[in-house]
Amino acid sequence: MDEALVRSLTPSVLTVLVRRGADFAAAEDAVQEALVEAVRGWPSDPPRDPKGWLVTVAWRKFLDQTRADRARRRREDRVDEEPAPGPAPAVDDTLQLYFLCAHPSLTPSSAVALTLRAVGGLTTRQIARAYLVPEATMAQRITRAKRAVAGVRFDQPGDVATVLRVLYLVFNEGYSGDVDLAAEAVRLTRQLAARIDHPEAAGLLALMLLHHARRAARTAADGSLVPLAEQDRGRWDTRLIAEGVRILQAALARDRLGEFQAQAAIAALHADAPTAAETDWVQIVEWYDELARLTGSSPVVRLNRAVAVGEADGPRAGLAALAELDDTLPRHTAVAAYLHERDGDRATAARLYAEAARKAPNLAERDHLIRRAARLNTHRAR
């Protein structure tokens, strides 16, 4: 593919879209997505009219963006079916696009952000929330990444670690956010694990399967969230759990531990407990210590570790661990509320649950926290 030609055409294609009525930001996104599609198709089937091809595809991408709500509903219907255990199906082009967006010329954080936006279908706000940064900061990062990709060679795929990070974030957004992408992330990770001999690819697949196995039990009939300790474990998918544990054990046996394997080990310990009371919290704390080492003491890891310490050594020990963290960290207030509730301080817990509800990243989590606060206030009023 003639990269110089592509670069020279980009400004004129962008101008055509703007003249047709697209706002500049949306037109820029559409043109960049058209370029990604050109990377995939032009080497084997170059168009006779490159500019006309780019204008047509970019305009189609723009129209698709303006119909985002309807497209989202269609996507949710399409991925609603649970991913079946077993060998991965034939590889499609989606995984290839993940690798192309994870370009070596980009920093890992920029490559992840660009891939989530261009291929994963997440909004800038959702990506910013995953990274714990302001939306404006993430918008600038994505824009810079697009500009960088527009001026480099497209025949150098990115590294596996970056693609794994993207798939992990897509799964998390689909599992706990507003868009259902979890099954798609599982599908692509199956493909990746089947294609490459990489312990962390296997670890990530195991992690996804173990979390996805609890999907049916995560919400009540009215749509409200059900905490892990209160879930009906009879509704967990034992086939996915068995597959996840088997994949994890094979990965751990290779003695090349990574953060996804460590997270999967924690998920496996939860899955292995017949009841919440029988959870091996001491071993979970040990795995969180290992995970903190692997991630450079990630604040999110340390936050989750504080919960585990509260279960293993008592709520006051958990509060002591929590006190070492920045209280502006997302979900810090909700964890503090839970540990104070465990410690018997219902007044403080109710106040903190209400405060956490105001900071909740989505409606389901907000309603759950409001219910916790209301329950404690009702108990105190009796």
Short mmCIF file of C-alpha atoms in Angstrom, two decimals, residues 40-41 44 87 90 94 119 187 208 215 224 300 337 352 371:
data_model
loop_
_atom_site.label_atom_id
_atom_site.label_comp_id
_atom_site.label_asym_id
_atom_site.label_seq_id
_atom_site.Cartn_x
_atom_site.Cartn_y
_atom_site.Cartn_z
CA ARG A 40 -6.67 -4.39 6.20
CA GLY A 41 -7.98 -4.48 2.64
CA SER A 44 -4.71 -7.59 -1.34
CA PRO A 87 -11.75 -24.60 21.02
CA ALA A 90 -11.63 -19.52 13.00
CA THR A 94 -11.08 -8.12 14.48
CA VAL A 119 -12.08 -1.03 17.47
CA ARG A 187 -14.27 -14.68 22.00
CA MET A 208 -12.43 -13.87 31.94
CA ARG A 215 -22.68 -13.49 35.24
CA SER A 224 -30.20 -4.69 40.99
CA VAL A 300 -6.72 -0.44 42.39
CA ALA A 337 -18.48 2.06 53.96
CA LEU A 352 -20.33 6.71 53.39
CA ARG A 371 -30.08 0.59 48.98
#
